Amino acid sequence: EADIYQTPRYLVIGTGKKITLECSQTMGHDKMYWYQQDPGMELHLIHYSYGVNSTEKGDLSSESTVSRIRTEHFPLTLESARPSHTSQYLCASNSDGLGETQYFGPGTRLLVL
Amino acid sequence: AQTVTQSQPEMSVQEAETVTLSCTYDTSESDYYLFWYKQPPSRQMILVIRQEAYKQQNATENRFSVNFQKAAKSFSLKISDSQLGDAAMYFCAYRGGYNNNDMRFGAGTRLTVKP
């Protein structure tokens, strides 16, 4: 299995709370990604990073924000959670280079009440 | 922009039989990479197989093989001797050879394996 970790695995939280989803990888990958995926549905890219201090928004508009202060760490933050944020969030990474395989974390299932 | 289409939302196969999952893509690039990922229920997404577009030979990984038709922009996955553990969502993905930061996924195919 790939060395990419996400915490928490499951989170149930009330509307209006601030949450941070953690993602870490020990492979030294420069490139990291956040996807949003409703169960059994397609993946939507919401954020990506080429390296430290580099972050970009993905195809799907998201109210979340990300930061990349360390190579191995790419947290995602929701300042004020809403029921529409209920979903699964997948973190992924890959090394620099042509056609590199993306490695995925186990995901965080978020339920906002 | 490149698009990836999986036209089979759901597929079913009998244990020990063979099943083929379809994937087509649209691109103007000549150099690119194609992937099949497997996502078992409540488990991590993992790579099944990878194909470089410049290679004519179809990639194989044990019971998994692909039929890569570059002219037709088709990239199907064949699973031979299906096992119960093959039940999962399967995602086809495309990554350009020049803009390698952008991986495009299809909508997925849910594979059920019947005992």
PDB file of C-alpha atoms in Angstrom:
ATOM      1  CA  GLU A   1       0.000   0.000   0.000  1.00  0.00           C
ATOM      2  CA  ALA A   2       1.004   3.600  -0.605  1.00  0.00           C
ATOM      3  CA  ASP A   3       2.345   5.640   2.299  1.00  0.00           C
ATOM      4  CA  ILE A   4      -0.340   8.290   2.291  1.00  0.00           C
ATOM      5  CA  TYR A   5      -2.488   8.883   5.342  1.00  0.00           C
ATOM      6  CA  GLN A   6      -5.666  10.751   6.082  1.00  0.00           C
ATOM      7  CA  THR A   7      -7.233  11.649   9.391  1.00  0.00           C
ATOM      8  CA  PRO A   8      -9.869  11.465  10.581  1.00  0.00           C
ATOM      9  CA  ARG A   9     -11.316   8.563   8.622  1.00  0.00           C
ATOM     10  CA  TYR A  10     -14.857   9.496   9.670  1.00  0.00           C
ATOM     11  CA  LEU A  11     -16.193  12.791  10.975  1.00  0.00           C
ATOM     12  CA  VAL A  12     -19.673  13.802  12.034  1.00  0.00           C
ATOM     13  CA  ILE A  13     -19.980  17.479  12.834  1.00  0.00           C
ATOM     14  CA  GLY A  14     -22.576  20.177  13.231  1.00  0.00           C
ATOM     15  CA  THR A  15     -23.278  23.030  10.842  1.00  0.00           C
ATOM     16  CA  GLY A  16     -21.035  26.048  11.257  1.00  0.00           C
ATOM     17  CA  LYS A  17     -18.064  24.251  12.754  1.00  0.00           C
ATOM     18  CA  LYS A  18     -14.558  24.712  11.435  1.00  0.00           C
ATOM     19  CA  ILE A  19     -12.870  21.488  10.385  1.00  0.00           C
ATOM     20  CA  THR A  20      -9.481  20.486   9.058  1.00  0.00           C
ATOM     21  CA  LEU A  21      -8.920  17.258   7.187  1.00  0.00           C
ATOM     22  CA  GLU A  22      -5.345  16.044   7.420  1.00  0.00           C
ATOM     23  CA  CYS A  23      -3.324  14.419   4.665  1.00  0.00           C
ATOM     24  CA  SER A  24       0.279  13.305   4.912  1.00  0.00           C
ATOM     25  CA  GLN A  25       2.558  11.279   2.681  1.00  0.00           C
ATOM     26  CA  THR A  26       5.992   9.869   3.386  1.00  0.00           C
ATOM     27  CA  MET A  27       7.022   9.287  -0.230  1.00  0.00           C
ATOM     28  CA  GLY A  28       8.562  12.710  -0.778  1.00  0.00           C
ATOM     29  CA  HIS A  29       6.094  13.529  -3.530  1.00  0.00           C
ATOM     30  CA  ASP A  30       5.978  17.131  -4.681  1.00  0.00           C
ATOM     31  CA  LYS A  31       2.476  16.900  -6.130  1.00  0.00           C
ATOM     32  CA  MET A  32      -0.580  16.466  -3.943  1.00  0.00           C
ATOM     33  CA  TYR A  33      -4.306  16.567  -4.655  1.00  0.00           C
ATOM     34  CA  TRP A  34      -7.695  16.700  -2.965  1.00  0.00           C
ATOM     35  CA  TYR A  35     -10.711  15.069  -4.575  1.00  0.00           C
ATOM     36  CA  GLN A  36     -14.335  15.148  -3.487  1.00  0.00           C
ATOM     37  CA  GLN A  37     -16.314  11.984  -4.134  1.00  0.00           C
ATOM     38  CA  ASP A  38     -19.882  11.125  -3.238  1.00  0.00           C
ATOM     39  CA  PRO A  39     -20.084   7.387  -2.408  1.00  0.00           C
ATOM     40  CA  GLY A  40     -19.811   5.260  -5.521  1.00  0.00           C
ATOM     41  CA  MET A  41     -19.631   8.284  -7.778  1.00  0.00           C
ATOM     42  CA  GLU A  42     -16.963  10.007  -9.814  1.00  0.00           C
ATOM     43  CA  LEU A  43     -14.061  11.978  -8.417  1.00  0.00           C
ATOM     44  CA  HIS A  44     -13.934  15.752  -8.622  1.00  0.00           C
ATOM     45  CA  LEU A  45     -10.626  17.569  -8.239  1.00  0.00           C
ATOM     46  CA  ILE A  46     -11.006  20.455  -5.790  1.00  0.00           C
ATOM     47  CA  HIS A  47      -7.398  21.441  -4.989  1.00  0.00           C
ATOM     48  CA  TYR A  48      -3.863  20.564  -5.990  1.00  0.00           C
ATOM     49  CA  SER A  49      -0.334  21.574  -5.163  1.00  0.00           C
ATOM     50  CA  TYR A  50       2.896  21.391  -7.130  1.00  0.00           C
ATOM     51  CA  GLY A  51       5.071  21.824  -4.055  1.00  0.00           C
ATOM     52  CA  VAL A  52       5.639  23.879  -0.934  1.00  0.00           C
ATOM     53  CA  ASN A  53       3.799  27.229  -0.971  1.00  0.00           C
ATOM     54  CA  SER A  54       2.023  26.285  -4.199  1.00  0.00           C
ATOM     55  CA  THR A  55      -1.735  25.651  -4.256  1.00  0.00           C
ATOM     56  CA  GLU A  56      -4.313  25.773  -7.031  1.00  0.00           C
ATOM     57  CA  LYS A  57      -8.053  25.291  -7.282  1.00  0.00           C
ATOM     58  CA  GLY A  58      -9.316  22.305  -9.224  1.00  0.00           C
ATOM     59  CA  ASP A  59     -12.204  21.816 -11.609  1.00  0.00           C
ATOM     60  CA  LEU A  60     -14.915  21.697  -8.976  1.00  0.00           C
ATOM     61  CA  SER A  61     -15.541  24.891  -7.070  1.00  0.00           C
ATOM     62  CA  SER A  62     -15.160  24.316  -3.368  1.00  0.00           C
ATOM     63  CA  GLU A  63     -15.531  26.490  -0.294  1.00  0.00           C
ATOM     64  CA  SER A  64     -12.615  24.700   1.274  1.00  0.00           C
ATOM     65  CA  THR A  65      -9.061  26.006   1.431  1.00  0.00           C
ATOM     66  CA  VAL A  66      -5.705  24.225   1.488  1.00  0.00           C
ATOM     67  CA  SER A  67      -2.157  24.977   2.501  1.00  0.00           C
ATOM     68  CA  ARG A  68       1.211  23.435   1.718  1.00  0.00           C
ATOM     69  CA  ILE A  69       3.818  24.516   4.222  1.00  0.00           C
ATOM     70  CA  ARG A  70       5.672  21.192   4.245  1.00  0.00           C
ATOM     71  CA  THR A  71       6.179  18.768   1.396  1.00  0.00           C
ATOM     72  CA  GLU A  72       4.599  15.882   3.237  1.00  0.00           C
ATOM     73  CA  HIS A  73       1.534  17.691   4.558  1.00  0.00           C
ATOM     74  CA  PHE A  74      -1.497  19.017   2.648  1.00  0.00           C
ATOM     75  CA  PRO A  75      -4.404  19.842   4.970  1.00  0.00           C
ATOM     76  CA  LEU A  76      -7.847  20.907   3.793  1.00  0.00           C
ATOM     77  CA  THR A  77      -9.946  23.314   5.868  1.00  0.00           C
ATOM     78  CA  LEU A  78     -13.612  24.191   5.893  1.00  0.00           C
ATOM     79  CA  GLU A  79     -14.167  27.394   7.863  1.00  0.00           C
ATOM     80  CA  SER A  80     -17.886  26.803   8.347  1.00  0.00           C
ATOM     81  CA  ALA A  81     -19.207  23.343   7.562  1.00  0.00           C
ATOM     82  CA  ARG A  82     -22.595  22.947   5.916  1.00  0.00           C
ATOM     83  CA  PRO A  83     -24.719  19.882   5.070  1.00  0.00           C
ATOM     84  CA  SER A  84     -23.802  20.392   1.396  1.00  0.00           C
ATOM     85  CA  HIS A  85     -20.202  19.591   2.344  1.00  0.00           C
ATOM     86  CA  THR A  86     -21.189  16.045   3.274  1.00  0.00           C
ATOM     87  CA  SER A  87     -19.081  13.799   1.083  1.00  0.00           C
ATOM     88  CA  GLN A  88     -15.932  11.714   0.961  1.00  0.00           C
ATOM     89  CA  TYR A  89     -12.640  13.551   0.561  1.00  0.00           C
ATOM     90  CA  LEU A  90      -9.709  11.728  -1.010  1.00  0.00           C
ATOM     91  CA  CYS A  91      -6.129  12.895  -0.850  1.00  0.00           C
ATOM     92  CA  ALA A  92      -3.612  11.752  -3.466  1.00  0.00           C
ATOM     93  CA  SER A  93      -0.005  12.352  -4.408  1.00  0.00           C
ATOM     94  CA  ASN A  94       2.521  11.521  -7.070  1.00  0.00           C
ATOM     95  CA  SER A  95       6.116  12.234  -7.860  1.00  0.00           C
ATOM     96  CA  ASP A  96       7.218  14.656 -10.517  1.00  0.00           C
ATOM     97  CA  GLY A  97       7.605  13.208 -13.995  1.00  0.00           C
ATOM     98  CA  LEU A  98       5.650  12.131 -17.013  1.00  0.00           C
ATOM     99  CA  GLY A  99       2.705   9.807 -16.483  1.00  0.00           C
ATOM    100  CA  GLU A 100       3.355   9.205 -12.829  1.00  0.00           C
ATOM    101  CA  THR A 101       0.874   7.028 -10.972  1.00  0.00           C
ATOM    102  CA  GLN A 102      -1.235   8.797  -8.388  1.00  0.00           C
ATOM    103  CA  TYR A 103      -1.396   7.202  -4.967  1.00  0.00           C
ATOM    104  CA  PHE A 104      -4.488   7.655  -2.854  1.00  0.00           C
ATOM    105  CA  GLY A 105      -5.137   7.898   0.841  1.00  0.00           C
ATOM    106  CA  PRO A 106      -7.961   5.966   2.501  1.00  0.00           C
ATOM    107  CA  GLY A 107     -10.286   8.967   2.451  1.00  0.00           C
ATOM    108  CA  THR A 108     -12.261  10.940   5.032  1.00  0.00           C
ATOM    109  CA  ARG A 109     -16.012  10.491   5.144  1.00  0.00           C
ATOM    110  CA  LEU A 110     -17.569  13.741   6.329  1.00  0.00           C
ATOM    111  CA  LEU A 111     -21.139  14.102   7.528  1.00  0.00           C
ATOM    112  CA  VAL A 112     -22.361  17.581   8.388  1.00  0.00           C
ATOM    113  CA  LEU A 113     -25.613  17.678  10.321  1.00  0.00           C
TER     114      LEU A 113
ATOM    115  CA  ALA B   1      -9.963  19.495 -22.410  1.00  0.00           C
ATOM    116  CA  GLN B   2      -9.533  15.789 -22.218  1.00  0.00           C
ATOM    117  CA  THR B   3     -12.554  13.710 -21.247  1.00  0.00           C
ATOM    118  CA  VAL B   4     -12.854  10.114 -20.124  1.00  0.00           C
ATOM    119  CA  THR B   5     -16.064   8.171 -20.648  1.00  0.00           C
ATOM    120  CA  GLN B   6     -17.080   4.933 -18.973  1.00  0.00           C
ATOM    121  CA  SER B   7     -20.372   3.970 -20.558  1.00  0.00           C
ATOM    122  CA  GLN B   8     -21.171   1.095 -18.183  1.00  0.00           C
ATOM    123  CA  PRO B   9     -22.305   2.366 -14.766  1.00  0.00           C
ATOM    124  CA  GLU B  10     -22.679  -1.224 -13.555  1.00  0.00           C
ATOM    125  CA  MET B  11     -21.418  -4.611 -14.648  1.00  0.00           C
ATOM    126  CA  SER B  12     -21.867  -8.082 -13.277  1.00  0.00           C
ATOM    127  CA  VAL B  13     -19.811 -11.235 -13.738  1.00  0.00           C
ATOM    128  CA  GLN B  14     -19.970 -14.785 -12.478  1.00  0.00           C
ATOM    129  CA  GLU B  15     -17.071 -15.933 -10.368  1.00  0.00           C
ATOM    130  CA  ALA B  16     -14.304 -17.491 -12.511  1.00  0.00           C
ATOM    131  CA  GLU B  17     -15.679 -15.874 -15.678  1.00  0.00           C
ATOM    132  CA  THR B  18     -14.191 -13.023 -17.713  1.00  0.00           C
ATOM    133  CA  VAL B  19     -15.511  -9.479 -17.854  1.00  0.00           C
ATOM    134  CA  THR B  20     -14.502  -6.443 -19.894  1.00  0.00           C
ATOM    135  CA  LEU B  21     -14.969  -2.879 -18.709  1.00  0.00           C
ATOM    136  CA  SER B  22     -15.080  -0.162 -21.366  1.00  0.00           C
ATOM    137  CA  CYS B  23     -13.370   3.191 -21.427  1.00  0.00           C
ATOM    138  CA  THR B  24     -13.039   5.786 -24.151  1.00  0.00           C
ATOM    139  CA  TYR B  25     -11.279   9.107 -24.019  1.00  0.00           C
ATOM    140  CA  ASP B  26     -10.963  12.232 -26.041  1.00  0.00           C
ATOM    141  CA  THR B  27      -7.649  13.990 -26.536  1.00  0.00           C
ATOM    142  CA  SER B  28      -5.633  15.875 -29.108  1.00  0.00           C
ATOM    143  CA  GLU B  29      -2.323  14.828 -27.561  1.00  0.00           C
ATOM    144  CA  SER B  30      -0.194  12.085 -29.058  1.00  0.00           C
ATOM    145  CA  ASP B  31       1.679  11.234 -25.883  1.00  0.00           C
ATOM    146  CA  TYR B  32      -0.245  10.328 -22.748  1.00  0.00           C
ATOM    147  CA  TYR B  33      -0.817   7.689 -20.097  1.00  0.00           C
ATOM    148  CA  LEU B  34      -3.874   5.660 -19.188  1.00  0.00           C
ATOM    149  CA  PHE B  35      -4.745   3.977 -15.912  1.00  0.00           C
ATOM    150  CA  TRP B  36      -7.303   1.711 -14.360  1.00  0.00           C
ATOM    151  CA  TYR B  37      -7.924   2.152 -10.647  1.00  0.00           C
ATOM    152  CA  LYS B  38      -9.907  -0.084  -8.327  1.00  0.00           C
ATOM    153  CA  GLN B  39     -11.853   1.204  -5.326  1.00  0.00           C
ATOM    154  CA  PRO B  40     -13.282  -1.610  -3.169  1.00  0.00           C
ATOM    155  CA  PRO B  41     -16.193  -0.721  -0.864  1.00  0.00           C
ATOM    156  CA  SER B  42     -14.926   1.486   1.965  1.00  0.00           C
ATOM    157  CA  ARG B  43     -11.344   0.807   1.019  1.00  0.00           C
ATOM    158  CA  GLN B  44      -8.450   2.644  -0.552  1.00  0.00           C
ATOM    159  CA  MET B  45      -8.242   3.402  -4.266  1.00  0.00           C
ATOM    160  CA  ILE B  46      -5.400   1.384  -5.792  1.00  0.00           C
ATOM    161  CA  LEU B  47      -3.790   1.184  -9.205  1.00  0.00           C
ATOM    162  CA  VAL B  48      -4.702  -1.878 -11.253  1.00  0.00           C
ATOM    163  CA  ILE B  49      -2.819  -1.267 -14.454  1.00  0.00           C
ATOM    164  CA  ARG B  50      -1.038   1.479 -16.405  1.00  0.00           C
ATOM    165  CA  GLN B  51      -0.462   1.944 -20.130  1.00  0.00           C
ATOM    166  CA  GLU B  52       1.840   4.326 -21.972  1.00  0.00           C
ATOM    167  CA  ALA B  53       0.294   5.525 -25.222  1.00  0.00           C
ATOM    168  CA  TYR B  54       3.556   5.227 -27.136  1.00  0.00           C
ATOM    169  CA  LYS B  55       3.680   1.508 -26.405  1.00  0.00           C
ATOM    170  CA  GLN B  56       1.712  -0.642 -28.811  1.00  0.00           C
ATOM    171  CA  GLN B  57       1.871  -3.670 -26.557  1.00  0.00           C
ATOM    172  CA  ASN B  58      -1.090  -4.006 -24.216  1.00  0.00           C
ATOM    173  CA  ALA B  59      -0.243  -3.920 -20.524  1.00  0.00           C
ATOM    174  CA  THR B  60      -0.974  -6.970 -18.398  1.00  0.00           C
ATOM    175  CA  GLU B  61      -0.898  -7.585 -14.640  1.00  0.00           C
ATOM    176  CA  ASN B  62      -1.710 -11.167 -13.753  1.00  0.00           C
ATOM    177  CA  ARG B  63      -5.466 -11.592 -14.362  1.00  0.00           C
ATOM    178  CA  PHE B  64      -5.865  -7.998 -15.539  1.00  0.00           C
ATOM    179  CA  SER B  65      -5.126  -6.906 -19.084  1.00  0.00           C
ATOM    180  CA  VAL B  66      -6.054  -4.009 -21.296  1.00  0.00           C
ATOM    181  CA  ASN B  67      -7.068  -3.645 -24.912  1.00  0.00           C
ATOM    182  CA  PHE B  68      -5.569  -0.340 -25.952  1.00  0.00           C
ATOM    183  CA  GLN B  69      -6.776   0.936 -29.306  1.00  0.00           C
ATOM    184  CA  LYS B  70      -5.056   4.282 -29.832  1.00  0.00           C
ATOM    185  CA  ALA B  71      -6.763   5.194 -33.081  1.00  0.00           C
ATOM    186  CA  ALA B  72     -10.170   4.481 -31.605  1.00  0.00           C
ATOM    187  CA  LYS B  73      -9.191   6.142 -28.289  1.00  0.00           C
ATOM    188  CA  SER B  74     -10.366   3.089 -26.440  1.00  0.00           C
ATOM    189  CA  PHE B  75      -8.865   1.523 -23.321  1.00  0.00           C
ATOM    190  CA  SER B  76     -10.849  -1.442 -22.003  1.00  0.00           C
ATOM    191  CA  LEU B  77      -9.962  -3.557 -18.977  1.00  0.00           C
ATOM    192  CA  LYS B  78     -10.336  -7.324 -19.074  1.00  0.00           C
ATOM    193  CA  ILE B  79     -10.525  -9.264 -15.840  1.00  0.00           C
ATOM    194  CA  SER B  80     -10.015 -12.981 -16.272  1.00  0.00           C
ATOM    195  CA  ASP B  81     -10.993 -15.677 -13.774  1.00  0.00           C
ATOM    196  CA  SER B  82     -13.005 -13.152 -11.757  1.00  0.00           C
ATOM    197  CA  GLN B  83     -12.826 -13.466  -7.992  1.00  0.00           C
ATOM    198  CA  LEU B  84     -15.124 -12.200  -5.260  1.00  0.00           C
ATOM    199  CA  GLY B  85     -12.414  -9.766  -4.247  1.00  0.00           C
ATOM    200  CA  ASP B  86     -12.606  -8.090  -7.648  1.00  0.00           C
ATOM    201  CA  ALA B  87     -15.926  -6.530  -6.695  1.00  0.00           C
ATOM    202  CA  ALA B  88     -15.334  -2.776  -6.625  1.00  0.00           C
ATOM    203  CA  MET B  89     -15.726   0.515  -8.449  1.00  0.00           C
ATOM    204  CA  TYR B  90     -13.308   0.709 -11.358  1.00  0.00           C
ATOM    205  CA  PHE B  91     -12.163   4.064 -12.628  1.00  0.00           C
ATOM    206  CA  CYS B  92     -10.448   4.710 -15.936  1.00  0.00           C
ATOM    207  CA  ALA B  93      -8.077   7.685 -15.900  1.00  0.00           C
ATOM    208  CA  TYR B  94      -6.068   9.716 -18.378  1.00  0.00           C
ATOM    209  CA  ARG B  95      -2.939  11.756 -17.793  1.00  0.00           C
ATOM    210  CA  GLY B  96      -1.452  13.940 -20.501  1.00  0.00           C
ATOM    211  CA  GLY B  97       2.166  13.567 -21.439  1.00  0.00           C
ATOM    212  CA  TYR B  98       2.846  17.277 -21.411  1.00  0.00           C
ATOM    213  CA  ASN B  99       0.595  18.691 -18.729  1.00  0.00           C
ATOM    214  CA  ASN B 100       1.267  15.942 -16.272  1.00  0.00           C
ATOM    215  CA  ASN B 101      -0.401  17.602 -13.354  1.00  0.00           C
ATOM    216  CA  ASP B 102      -3.845  16.878 -14.667  1.00  0.00           C
ATOM    217  CA  MET B 103      -5.350  13.421 -14.231  1.00  0.00           C
ATOM    218  CA  ARG B 104      -8.864  12.962 -15.643  1.00  0.00           C
ATOM    219  CA  PHE B 105     -11.131  10.253 -14.276  1.00  0.00           C
ATOM    220  CA  GLY B 106     -14.152   8.584 -15.775  1.00  0.00           C
ATOM    221  CA  ALA B 107     -17.391   8.286 -13.827  1.00  0.00           C
ATOM    222  CA  GLY B 108     -16.610   4.718 -12.800  1.00  0.00           C
ATOM    223  CA  THR B 109     -18.083   1.249 -13.315  1.00  0.00           C
ATOM    224  CA  ARG B 110     -19.415  -0.746 -10.389  1.00  0.00           C
ATOM    225  CA  LEU B 111     -18.472  -4.398 -10.802  1.00  0.00           C
ATOM    226  CA  THR B 112     -20.414  -7.072  -8.975  1.00  0.00           C
ATOM    227  CA  VAL B 113     -19.038 -10.615  -8.790  1.00  0.00           C
ATOM    228  CA  LYS B 114     -21.623 -13.345  -8.280  1.00  0.00           C
ATOM    229  CA  PRO B 115     -20.590 -16.542  -6.497  1.00  0.00           C
TER     230      PRO B 115
END
